[in-house]
Coordinates of C-alpha atoms and ligand atoms in Angstrom, one line a residue:
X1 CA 135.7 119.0 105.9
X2 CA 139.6 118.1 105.9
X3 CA 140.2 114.7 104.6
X4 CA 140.7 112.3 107.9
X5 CA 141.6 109.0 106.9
X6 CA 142.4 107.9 110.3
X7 CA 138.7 107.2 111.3
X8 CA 137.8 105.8 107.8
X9 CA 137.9 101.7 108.0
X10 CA 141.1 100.4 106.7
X11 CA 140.8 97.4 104.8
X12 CA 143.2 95.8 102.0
X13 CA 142.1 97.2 98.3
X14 CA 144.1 94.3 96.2
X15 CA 141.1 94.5 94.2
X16 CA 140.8 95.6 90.7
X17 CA 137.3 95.8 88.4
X18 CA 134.9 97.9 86.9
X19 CA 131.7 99.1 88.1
X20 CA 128.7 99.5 86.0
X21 CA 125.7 101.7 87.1
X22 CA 122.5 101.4 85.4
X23 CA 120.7 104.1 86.0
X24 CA 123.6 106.0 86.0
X25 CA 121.6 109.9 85.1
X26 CA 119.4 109.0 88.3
X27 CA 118.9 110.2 91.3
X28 CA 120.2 107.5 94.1
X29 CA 123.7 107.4 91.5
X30 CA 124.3 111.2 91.9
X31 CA 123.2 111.6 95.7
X32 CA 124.5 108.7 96.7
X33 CA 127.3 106.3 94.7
X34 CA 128.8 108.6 93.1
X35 CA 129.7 111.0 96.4
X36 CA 130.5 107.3 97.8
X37 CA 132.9 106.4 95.4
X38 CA 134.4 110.2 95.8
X39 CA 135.0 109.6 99.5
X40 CA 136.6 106.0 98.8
X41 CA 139.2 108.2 96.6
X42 CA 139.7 110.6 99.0
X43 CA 140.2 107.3 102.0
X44 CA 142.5 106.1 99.1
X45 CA 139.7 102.9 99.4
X46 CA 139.9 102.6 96.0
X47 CA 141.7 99.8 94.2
X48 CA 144.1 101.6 91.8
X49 CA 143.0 99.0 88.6
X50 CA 139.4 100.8 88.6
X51 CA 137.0 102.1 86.4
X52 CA 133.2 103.0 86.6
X53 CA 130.8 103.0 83.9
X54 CA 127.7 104.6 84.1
X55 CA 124.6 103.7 81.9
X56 CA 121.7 105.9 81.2
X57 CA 119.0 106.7 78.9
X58 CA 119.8 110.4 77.7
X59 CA 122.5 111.2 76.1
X60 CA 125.4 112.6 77.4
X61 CA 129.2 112.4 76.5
X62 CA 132.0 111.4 78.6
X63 CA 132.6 114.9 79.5
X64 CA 129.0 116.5 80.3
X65 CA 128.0 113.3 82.5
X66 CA 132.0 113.6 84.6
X67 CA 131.0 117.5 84.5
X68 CA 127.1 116.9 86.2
X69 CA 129.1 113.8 88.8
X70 CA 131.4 116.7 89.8
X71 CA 128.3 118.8 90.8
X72 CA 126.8 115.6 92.9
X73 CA 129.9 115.0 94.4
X74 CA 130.0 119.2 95.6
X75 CA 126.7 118.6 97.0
X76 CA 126.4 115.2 98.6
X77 CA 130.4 114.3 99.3
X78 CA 131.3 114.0 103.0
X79 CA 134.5 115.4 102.2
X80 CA 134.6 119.0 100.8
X81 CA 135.8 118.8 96.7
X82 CA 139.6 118.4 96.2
X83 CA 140.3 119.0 92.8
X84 CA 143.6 116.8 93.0
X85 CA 141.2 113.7 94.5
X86 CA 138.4 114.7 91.9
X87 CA 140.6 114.6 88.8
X88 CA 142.3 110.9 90.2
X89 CA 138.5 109.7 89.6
X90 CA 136.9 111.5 87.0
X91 CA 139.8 110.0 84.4
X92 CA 137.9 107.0 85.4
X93 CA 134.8 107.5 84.8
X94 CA 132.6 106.9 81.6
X95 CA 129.1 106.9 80.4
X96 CA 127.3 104.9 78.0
X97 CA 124.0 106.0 76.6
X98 CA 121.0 103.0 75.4
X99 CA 117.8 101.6 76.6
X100 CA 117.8 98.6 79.1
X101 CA 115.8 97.1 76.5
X102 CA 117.6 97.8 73.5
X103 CA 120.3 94.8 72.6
X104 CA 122.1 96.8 70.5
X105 CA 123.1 98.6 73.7
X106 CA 124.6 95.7 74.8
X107 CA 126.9 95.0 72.4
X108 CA 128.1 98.2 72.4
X109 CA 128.6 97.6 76.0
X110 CA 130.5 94.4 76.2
X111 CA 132.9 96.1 73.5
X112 CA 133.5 98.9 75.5
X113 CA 133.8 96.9 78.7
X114 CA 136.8 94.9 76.7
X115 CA 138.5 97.8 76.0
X116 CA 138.9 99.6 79.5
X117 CA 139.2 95.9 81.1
X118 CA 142.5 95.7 78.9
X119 CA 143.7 99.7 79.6
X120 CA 142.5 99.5 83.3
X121 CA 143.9 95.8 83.5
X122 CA 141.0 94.7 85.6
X123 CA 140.7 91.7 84.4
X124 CA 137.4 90.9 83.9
X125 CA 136.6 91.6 87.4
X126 CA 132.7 93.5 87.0
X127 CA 130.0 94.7 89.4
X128 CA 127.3 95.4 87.9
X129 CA 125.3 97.9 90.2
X130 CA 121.4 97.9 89.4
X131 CA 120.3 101.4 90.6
X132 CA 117.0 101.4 88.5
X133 CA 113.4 100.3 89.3
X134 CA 112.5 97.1 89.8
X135 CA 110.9 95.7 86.8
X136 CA 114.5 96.2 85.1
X137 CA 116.7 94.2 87.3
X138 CA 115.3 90.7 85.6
X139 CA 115.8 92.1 81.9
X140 CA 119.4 93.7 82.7
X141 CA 120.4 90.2 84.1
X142 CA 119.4 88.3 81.1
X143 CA 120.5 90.3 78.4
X144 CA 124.1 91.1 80.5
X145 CA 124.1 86.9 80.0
X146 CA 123.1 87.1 76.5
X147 CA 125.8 89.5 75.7
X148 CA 128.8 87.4 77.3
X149 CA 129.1 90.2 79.9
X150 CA 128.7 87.2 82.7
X151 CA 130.8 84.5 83.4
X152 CA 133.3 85.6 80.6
X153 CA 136.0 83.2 81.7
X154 CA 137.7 85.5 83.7
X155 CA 137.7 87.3 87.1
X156 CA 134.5 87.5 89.3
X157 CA 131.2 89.1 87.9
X158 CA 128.7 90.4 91.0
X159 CA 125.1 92.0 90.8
X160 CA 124.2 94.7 93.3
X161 CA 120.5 95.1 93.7
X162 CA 118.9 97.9 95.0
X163 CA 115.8 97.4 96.9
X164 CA 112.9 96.3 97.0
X165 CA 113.9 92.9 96.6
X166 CA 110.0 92.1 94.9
X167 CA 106.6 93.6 96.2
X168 CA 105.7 90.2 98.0
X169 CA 106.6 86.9 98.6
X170 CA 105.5 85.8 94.8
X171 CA 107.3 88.3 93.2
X172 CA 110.4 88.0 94.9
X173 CA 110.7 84.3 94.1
X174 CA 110.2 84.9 90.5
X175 CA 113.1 87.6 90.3
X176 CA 115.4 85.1 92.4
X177 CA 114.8 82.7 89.5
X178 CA 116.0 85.5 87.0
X179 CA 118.8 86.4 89.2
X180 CA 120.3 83.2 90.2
X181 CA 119.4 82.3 86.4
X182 CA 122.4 84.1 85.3
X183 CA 124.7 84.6 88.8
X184 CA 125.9 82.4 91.7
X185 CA 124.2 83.0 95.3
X186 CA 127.9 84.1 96.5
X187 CA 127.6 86.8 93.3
X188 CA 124.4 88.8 94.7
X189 CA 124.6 91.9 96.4
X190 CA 121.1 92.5 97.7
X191 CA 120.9 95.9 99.5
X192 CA 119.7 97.0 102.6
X193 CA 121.7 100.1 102.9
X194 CA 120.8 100.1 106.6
X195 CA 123.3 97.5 106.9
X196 CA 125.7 99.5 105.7
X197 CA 125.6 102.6 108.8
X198 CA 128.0 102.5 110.9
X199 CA 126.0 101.4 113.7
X200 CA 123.8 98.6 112.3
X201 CA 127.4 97.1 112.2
X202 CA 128.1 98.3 116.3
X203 CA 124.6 96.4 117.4
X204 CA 126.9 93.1 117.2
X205 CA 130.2 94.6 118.6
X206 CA 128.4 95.9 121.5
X207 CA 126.6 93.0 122.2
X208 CA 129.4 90.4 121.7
X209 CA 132.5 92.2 122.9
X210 CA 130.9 94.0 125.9
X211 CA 130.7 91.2 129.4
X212 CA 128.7 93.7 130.5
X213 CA 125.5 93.1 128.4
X214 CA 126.1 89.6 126.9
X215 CA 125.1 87.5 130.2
X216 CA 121.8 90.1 131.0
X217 CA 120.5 89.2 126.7
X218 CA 117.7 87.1 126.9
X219 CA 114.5 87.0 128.6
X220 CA 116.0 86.5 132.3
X221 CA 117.0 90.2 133.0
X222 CA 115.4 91.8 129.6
X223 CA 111.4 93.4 129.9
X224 CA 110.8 94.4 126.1
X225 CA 112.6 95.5 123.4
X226 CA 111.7 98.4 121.1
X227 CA 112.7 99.2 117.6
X228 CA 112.0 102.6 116.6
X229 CA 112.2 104.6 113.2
X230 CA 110.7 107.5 112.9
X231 CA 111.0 110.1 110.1
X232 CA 109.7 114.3 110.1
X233 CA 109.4 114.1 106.7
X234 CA 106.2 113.2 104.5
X235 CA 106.9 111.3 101.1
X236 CA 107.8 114.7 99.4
X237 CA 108.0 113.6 96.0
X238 CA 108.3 110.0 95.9
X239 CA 104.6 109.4 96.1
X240 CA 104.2 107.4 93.1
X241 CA 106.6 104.7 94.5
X242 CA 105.4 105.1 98.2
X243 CA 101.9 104.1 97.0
X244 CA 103.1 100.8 95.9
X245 CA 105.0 100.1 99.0
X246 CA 103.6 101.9 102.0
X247 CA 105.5 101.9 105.5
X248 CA 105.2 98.3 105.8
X249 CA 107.3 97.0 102.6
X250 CA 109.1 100.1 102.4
X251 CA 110.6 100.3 105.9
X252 CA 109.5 96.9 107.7
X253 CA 110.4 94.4 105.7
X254 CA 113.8 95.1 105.3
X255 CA 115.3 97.4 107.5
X256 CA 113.0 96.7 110.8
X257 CA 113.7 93.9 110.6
X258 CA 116.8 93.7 110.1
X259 CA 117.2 96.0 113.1
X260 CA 115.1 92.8 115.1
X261 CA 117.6 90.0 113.6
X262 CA 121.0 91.6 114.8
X263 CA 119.1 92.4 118.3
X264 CA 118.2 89.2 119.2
X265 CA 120.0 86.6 117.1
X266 CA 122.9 84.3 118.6
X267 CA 126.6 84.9 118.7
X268 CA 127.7 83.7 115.5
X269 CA 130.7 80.6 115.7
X270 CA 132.9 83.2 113.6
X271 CA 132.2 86.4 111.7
X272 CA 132.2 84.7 108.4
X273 CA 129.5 85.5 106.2
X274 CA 127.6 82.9 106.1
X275 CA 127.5 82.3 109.8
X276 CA 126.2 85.8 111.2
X277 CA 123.8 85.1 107.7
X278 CA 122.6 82.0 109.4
X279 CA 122.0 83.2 112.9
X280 CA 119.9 86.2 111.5
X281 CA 117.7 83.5 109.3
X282 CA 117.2 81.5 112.3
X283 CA 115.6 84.6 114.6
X284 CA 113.2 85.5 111.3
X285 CA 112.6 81.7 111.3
X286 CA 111.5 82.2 114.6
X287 CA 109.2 84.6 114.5
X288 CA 105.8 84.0 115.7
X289 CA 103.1 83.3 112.8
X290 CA 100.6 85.9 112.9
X291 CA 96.9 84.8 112.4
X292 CA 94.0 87.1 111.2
X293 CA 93.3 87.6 115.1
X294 CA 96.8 88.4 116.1
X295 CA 97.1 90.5 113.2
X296 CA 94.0 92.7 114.1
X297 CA 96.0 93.0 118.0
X298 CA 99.3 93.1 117.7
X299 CA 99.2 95.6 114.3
X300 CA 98.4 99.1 114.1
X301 CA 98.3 101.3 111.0
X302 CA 98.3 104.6 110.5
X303 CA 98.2 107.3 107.6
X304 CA 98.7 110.9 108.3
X305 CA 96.2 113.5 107.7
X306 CA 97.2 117.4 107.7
X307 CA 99.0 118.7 110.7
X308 CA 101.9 120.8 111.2
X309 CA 105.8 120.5 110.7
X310 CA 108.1 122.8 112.9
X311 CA 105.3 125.2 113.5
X312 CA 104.3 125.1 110.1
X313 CA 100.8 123.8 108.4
X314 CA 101.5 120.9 106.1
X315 CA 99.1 118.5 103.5
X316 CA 98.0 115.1 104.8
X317 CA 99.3 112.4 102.5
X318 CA 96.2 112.0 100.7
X319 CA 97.0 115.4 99.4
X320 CA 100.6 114.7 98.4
X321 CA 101.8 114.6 95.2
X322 CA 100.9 111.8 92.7
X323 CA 99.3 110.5 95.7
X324 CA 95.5 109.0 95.2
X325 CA 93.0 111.0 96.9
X326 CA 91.5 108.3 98.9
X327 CA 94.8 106.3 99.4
X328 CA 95.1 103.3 101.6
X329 CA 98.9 103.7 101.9
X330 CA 100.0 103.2 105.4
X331 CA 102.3 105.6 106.5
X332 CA 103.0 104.2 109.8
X333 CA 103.1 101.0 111.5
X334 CA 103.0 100.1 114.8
X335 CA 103.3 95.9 116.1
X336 CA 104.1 93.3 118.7
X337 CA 106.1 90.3 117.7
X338 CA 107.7 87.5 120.1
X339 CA 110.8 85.8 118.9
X340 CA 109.9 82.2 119.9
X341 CA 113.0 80.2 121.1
X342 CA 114.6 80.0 124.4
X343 CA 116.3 83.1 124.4
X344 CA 113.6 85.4 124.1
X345 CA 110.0 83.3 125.2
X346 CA 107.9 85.9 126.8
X347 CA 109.9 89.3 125.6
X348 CA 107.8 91.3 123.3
X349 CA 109.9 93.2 120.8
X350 CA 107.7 96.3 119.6
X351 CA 108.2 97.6 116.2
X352 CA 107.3 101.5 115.3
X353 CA 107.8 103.7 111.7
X354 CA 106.3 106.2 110.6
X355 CA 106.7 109.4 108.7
X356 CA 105.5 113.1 109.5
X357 CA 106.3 112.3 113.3
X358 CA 107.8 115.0 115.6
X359 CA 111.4 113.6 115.2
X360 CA 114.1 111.7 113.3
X361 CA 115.4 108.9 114.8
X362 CA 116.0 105.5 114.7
X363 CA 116.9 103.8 117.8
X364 CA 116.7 100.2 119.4
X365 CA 116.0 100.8 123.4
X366 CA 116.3 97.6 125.5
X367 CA 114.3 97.3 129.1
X368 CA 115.6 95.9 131.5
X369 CA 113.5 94.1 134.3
X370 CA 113.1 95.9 137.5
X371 CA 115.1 94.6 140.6
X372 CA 112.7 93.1 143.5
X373 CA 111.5 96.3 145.3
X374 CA 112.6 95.4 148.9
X375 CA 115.2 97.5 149.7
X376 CA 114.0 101.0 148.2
X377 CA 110.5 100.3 149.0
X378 CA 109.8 103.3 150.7
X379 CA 111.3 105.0 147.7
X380 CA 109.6 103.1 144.8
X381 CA 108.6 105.8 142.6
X382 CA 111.7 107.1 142.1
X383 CA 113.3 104.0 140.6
X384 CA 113.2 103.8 136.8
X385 CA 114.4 101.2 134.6
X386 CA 117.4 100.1 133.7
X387 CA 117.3 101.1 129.9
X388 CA 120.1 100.4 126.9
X389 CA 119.4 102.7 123.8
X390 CA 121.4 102.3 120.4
X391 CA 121.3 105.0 118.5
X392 CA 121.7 104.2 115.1
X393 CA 120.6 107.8 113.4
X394 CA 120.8 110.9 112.9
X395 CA 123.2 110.8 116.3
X396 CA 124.8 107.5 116.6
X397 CA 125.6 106.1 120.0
X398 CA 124.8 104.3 123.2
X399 CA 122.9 105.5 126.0
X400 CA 122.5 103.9 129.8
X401 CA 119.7 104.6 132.1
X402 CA 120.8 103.2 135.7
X403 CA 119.9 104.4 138.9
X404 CA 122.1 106.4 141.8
X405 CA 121.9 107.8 144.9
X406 CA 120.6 111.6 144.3
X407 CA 123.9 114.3 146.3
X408 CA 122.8 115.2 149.8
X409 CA 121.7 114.1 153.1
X410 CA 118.3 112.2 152.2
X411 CA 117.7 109.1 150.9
X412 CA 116.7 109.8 147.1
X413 CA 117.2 107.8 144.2
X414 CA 117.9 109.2 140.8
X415 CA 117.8 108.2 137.2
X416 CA 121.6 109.3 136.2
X417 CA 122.6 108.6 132.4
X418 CA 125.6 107.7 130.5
X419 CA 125.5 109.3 126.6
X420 CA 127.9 107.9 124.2
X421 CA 127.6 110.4 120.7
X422 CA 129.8 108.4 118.4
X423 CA 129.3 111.1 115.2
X424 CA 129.1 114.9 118.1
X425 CA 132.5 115.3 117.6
X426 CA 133.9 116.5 114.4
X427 CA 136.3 114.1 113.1
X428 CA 134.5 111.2 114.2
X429 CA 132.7 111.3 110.8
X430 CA 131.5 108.1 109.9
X431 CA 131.6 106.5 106.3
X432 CA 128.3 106.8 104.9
X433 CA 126.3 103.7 104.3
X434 CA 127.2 103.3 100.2
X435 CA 130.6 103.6 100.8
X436 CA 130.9 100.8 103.3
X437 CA 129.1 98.7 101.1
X438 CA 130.3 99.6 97.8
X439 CA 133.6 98.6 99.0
X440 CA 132.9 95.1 100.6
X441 CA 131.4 94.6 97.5
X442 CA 134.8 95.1 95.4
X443 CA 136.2 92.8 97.9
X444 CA 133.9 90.5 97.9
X445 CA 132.6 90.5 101.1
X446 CA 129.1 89.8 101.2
X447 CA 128.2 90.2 104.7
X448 CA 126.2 93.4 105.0
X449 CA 123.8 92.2 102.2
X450 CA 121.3 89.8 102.3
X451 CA 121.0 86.3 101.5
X452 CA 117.9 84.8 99.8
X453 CA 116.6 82.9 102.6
X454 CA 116.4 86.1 105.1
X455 CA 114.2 87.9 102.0
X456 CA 112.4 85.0 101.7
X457 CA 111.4 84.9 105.4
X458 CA 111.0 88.6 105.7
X459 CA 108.7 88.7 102.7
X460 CA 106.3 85.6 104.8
X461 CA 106.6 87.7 107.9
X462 CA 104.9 90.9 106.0
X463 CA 102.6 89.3 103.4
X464 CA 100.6 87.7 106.4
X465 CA 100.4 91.5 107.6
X466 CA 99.7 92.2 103.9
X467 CA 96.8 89.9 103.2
X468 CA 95.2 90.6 106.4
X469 CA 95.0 94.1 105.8
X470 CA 93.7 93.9 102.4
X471 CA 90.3 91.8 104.1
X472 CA 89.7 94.9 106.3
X473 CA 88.8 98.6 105.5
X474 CA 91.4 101.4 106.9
X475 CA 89.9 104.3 108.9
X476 CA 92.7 106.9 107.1
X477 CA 93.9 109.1 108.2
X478 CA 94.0 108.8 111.7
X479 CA 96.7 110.7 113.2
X480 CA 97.6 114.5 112.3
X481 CA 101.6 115.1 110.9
X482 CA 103.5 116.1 113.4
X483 CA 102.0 113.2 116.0
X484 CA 103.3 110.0 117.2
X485 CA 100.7 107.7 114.8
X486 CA 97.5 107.1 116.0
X487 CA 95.8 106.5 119.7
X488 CA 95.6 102.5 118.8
X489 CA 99.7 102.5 118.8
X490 CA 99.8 104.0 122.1
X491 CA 97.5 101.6 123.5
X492 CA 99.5 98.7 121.8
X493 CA 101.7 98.8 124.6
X494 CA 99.4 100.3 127.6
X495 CA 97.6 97.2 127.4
X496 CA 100.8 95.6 128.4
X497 CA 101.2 98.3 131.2
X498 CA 104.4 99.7 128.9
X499 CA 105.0 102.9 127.2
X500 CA 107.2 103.6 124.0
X501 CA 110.3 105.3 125.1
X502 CA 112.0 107.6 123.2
X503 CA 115.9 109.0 124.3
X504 CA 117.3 112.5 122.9
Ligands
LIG601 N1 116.9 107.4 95.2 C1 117.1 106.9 96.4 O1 117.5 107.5 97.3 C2 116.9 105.4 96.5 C3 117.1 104.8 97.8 C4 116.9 103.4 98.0 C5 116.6 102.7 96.9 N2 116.4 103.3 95.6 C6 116.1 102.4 94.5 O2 117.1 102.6 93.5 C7 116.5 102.4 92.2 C8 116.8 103.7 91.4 O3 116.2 104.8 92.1 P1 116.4 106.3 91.6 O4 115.7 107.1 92.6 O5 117.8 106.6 91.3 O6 115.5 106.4 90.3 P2 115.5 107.5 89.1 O7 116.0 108.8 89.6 O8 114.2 107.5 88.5 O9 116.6 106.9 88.0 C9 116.3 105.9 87.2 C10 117.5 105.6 86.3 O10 117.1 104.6 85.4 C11 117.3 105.0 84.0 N3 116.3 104.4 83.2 C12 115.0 104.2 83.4 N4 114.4 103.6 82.4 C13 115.4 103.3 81.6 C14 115.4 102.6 80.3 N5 114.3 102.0 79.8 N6 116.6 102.5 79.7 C15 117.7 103.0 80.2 N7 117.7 103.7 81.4 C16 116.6 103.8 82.0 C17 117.1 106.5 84.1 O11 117.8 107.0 82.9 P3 117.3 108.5 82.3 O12 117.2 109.4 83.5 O13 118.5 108.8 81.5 O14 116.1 108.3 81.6 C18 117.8 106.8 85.4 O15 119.2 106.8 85.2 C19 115.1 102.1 92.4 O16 114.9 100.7 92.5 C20 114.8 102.7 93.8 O17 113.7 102.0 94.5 C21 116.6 104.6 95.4

């Protein structure tokens, strides 16, 4: 594609730093920062004092880690290779070979971060971008402090964290401690790259700039709400990881629900960080506590066995790779949760993920209420309800559901349905996720990442889910790939005389 910087955001770039990747030989750097910081160059997003240097445990030189970054970029880039673009940021790109563990590494790295600070004249401006597992980020952050690499005397010095932010409550606190050990609250970057797509960030434009929909949000006009992701895919070859997690702490406790918090939170008194932060804290403060009993209704899991994928026969996830035979992993989850203030008493939000369904897509579909059925009596079953979809991937866009008057001389209603595709049209190609939030981090902007007190809530929401599930045996798998989760998600919301809706 043709470089089109006209639909790329346009902020100031007075910035100047250096990044540093650990994990710079892996796999998230090369398919996704990387090509993110290529499509920044090419949106001339970049701040022209700028460097990036990449950390990793194999060896490579300067010039065989720029030649395999060129490769990434090829593949995964939004915008097609311009060797003009390419050769403005490979001159800026290094790589530095030790082991996270290995202090000598660190010296090293703190000399070398001196010298390009000087010839870049970034003055002591530093992200340093954690793309490595977990049990890493606390030993990076210390010895980064032990080195003098943090608060240096100069410039700003940020962490971005990659998630998951802990594997429970517990855990999470005790990385916090290491974390906020070494930087400032305002200095962590803690992803949820869902906040970065373009339309996580259109849920609050179209709810706040829109006097259409603002007046009908709350539990007045609104019947449910439901969040939907849903992936074709099985866990191809991150089994090893996905057993640790499963769809609950892999897809629920951050990006669910941060899909929930921007739904159904208040207008914020100004778009400053730390007010739309403090409106999504208060929704996950207002979740309702799930009990044992509510746990065992409102929550269905699911694991897929064998089934088929576009026609085609594929293993159950028991027989994945690196996968244990007799795995309790959930690979779907289905619930009910109110949000218990006056806004939204009485509106159940329903929550569905799952991989090795029938389709991609994540989308947030709002119900409205049904108008009293006086008029159209005669014609009831032909009114449907009023429905608002988001769609936040793979298409990206809003959908309406209203009813009109069918063309000719009887009386019939009809369901007739406004489709906005945001990302249908070429040109209208939105930045990926990493690069929106790679460069708010640079400027410092902090609002698509989250703050301590929404993980901490997030992580009390799902380790009641957790702990529940660990007292009670699963009946795996129960539902084939290729379905939509098991029977007991369907009747989830037939007890409530609802169906999950889905919108093409
Ligand atoms: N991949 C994704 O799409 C994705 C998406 C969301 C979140 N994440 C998260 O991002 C993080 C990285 O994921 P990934 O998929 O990129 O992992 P990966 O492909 O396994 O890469 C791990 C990186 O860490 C380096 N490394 C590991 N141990 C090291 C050590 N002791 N000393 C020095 N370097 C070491 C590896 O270096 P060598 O290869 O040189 O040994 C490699 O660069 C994880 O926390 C993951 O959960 C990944």
């Amino acid at each position: 594609m043709i470089v089109n910087t006209s639909n790329v955001f346009n902020f100031n770039t007075d910035t100047s730093g250096i990044m540093i990747i650990f994990g710079g030989t892996g796999d998230l750097t090369h398919r996704k920062l990387m090509p993110a910081l290529y499509n920044l160059q090419c949106a001339q997003k970049l701040p022209a004092n700028f460097a990036v240097v990449a950390v990793g445990r194999r060896y490579r030189s300067h010039e065989d880690y720029r030649y395999e970054v060129y490769a990434s970029i090829k593949n995964f880039a939004r915008f097609d290779m311009q060797e003009k673009t390419w050769h403005e940021l490979r001159r800026k790109i290094y790589y530095q070979q030790f082991n996270f563990t290995d202090d000598s590494g660190y010296t090293r790295l703190a000399d070398f971060l001196k010298q390009i600070d000087e010839q870049y004249q970034t003055w002591g401006n530093r992200i340093f971008y954690l793309a490595v597992a977990p049990e890493y980020f606390g030993v990076i952050v210390e010895k980064l402090q032990a080195h003098g690499m943090v608060h240096n005397g100069a410039g700003w010095q940020r962490v971005m964290i990659e998630k998951p932010f802990g594997r429970d409550l517990y855990s999470a606190q005790q990385l916090n401690q290491k974390i906020t050990g070494v930087f400032a609250e305002k200095n962590i970057y803690r992803i949820d790259h869902y906040l970065g797509k373009e339309m996580m960030q259109n849920i609050m434009v179209i709810r706040f700039a829109n006097m259409l929909l603002e007046p009908l949000w709350n539990n007045q006009f609104i019947d449910n709400i439901q969040l939907t992701s849903c992936e074709k895919v099985g866990v191809k070859d991150r089994g090893e990881y996905y057993e640790q997690a499963g769809a609950l702490l892999d897809m629920v406790q951050n990006h669910m629900l941060q899909l929930l918090t921007l739904t159904a939170m208040e207008p914020p008194a100004s778009l400053d960080t730390e007010d739309v932060r403090n409106e999504k804290v208060k929704v996950l403060s207002a979740l309702q506590e799930f009990s044992p009993e509510l746990v065992q209704k409102n929550v269905v899991r699911g694991q897929y066995g064998p089934g088929k994928a576009q026609g085609k026969p594929v293993s159950g996830y028991r027989q994945e790779e690196r996968v244990s035979p007799d795995s309790n992993t959930e690979t779907f989850i289905a619930l009910k949760v109110h949000v218990e203030n006056f806004r939204w008493a009485g509106v159940p939000f329903y929550i569905r993920t799952g991989k090795r369904m029938p389709y991609k897509s994540t989308q947030i579909i709002v119900q409205f209420k049904p108008l009293p059925k006086i008029l159209y009596a005669r014609l009831n079953g032909q009114m449907h309800p009023n429905l608002l979809v988001i769609k936040i991937q793979p298409q990206e866009g809003v959908f309406i559901q209203f009813n009109a008057k069918k063309p000719g001389t009887e009386s019939q209603i009809a369901p007739a349905q406004m489709d906005f595709c945001q990302n249908c049209t070429d040109g209208l190609n939105s930045p990926e996720a990493y690069e929106r939030l790679l460069f708010d981090a640079l400027r410092g902007d902090s609002t698509l990442f989250t703050r301590w007190d929404e993980v901490e809530h997030s992580w009390r929401f799902v380790d009641t889910i957790a702990a529940n599930w660990k007292q009670q045996d699963s009946t795996f798998p129960n539902y084939p790939a290729g379905s939509l989760g098991p029977r007991e998600a369907e009747e989830l919301v037939a007890r409530d005389d609802r169906k999950w809706l889905h919108i093409k």
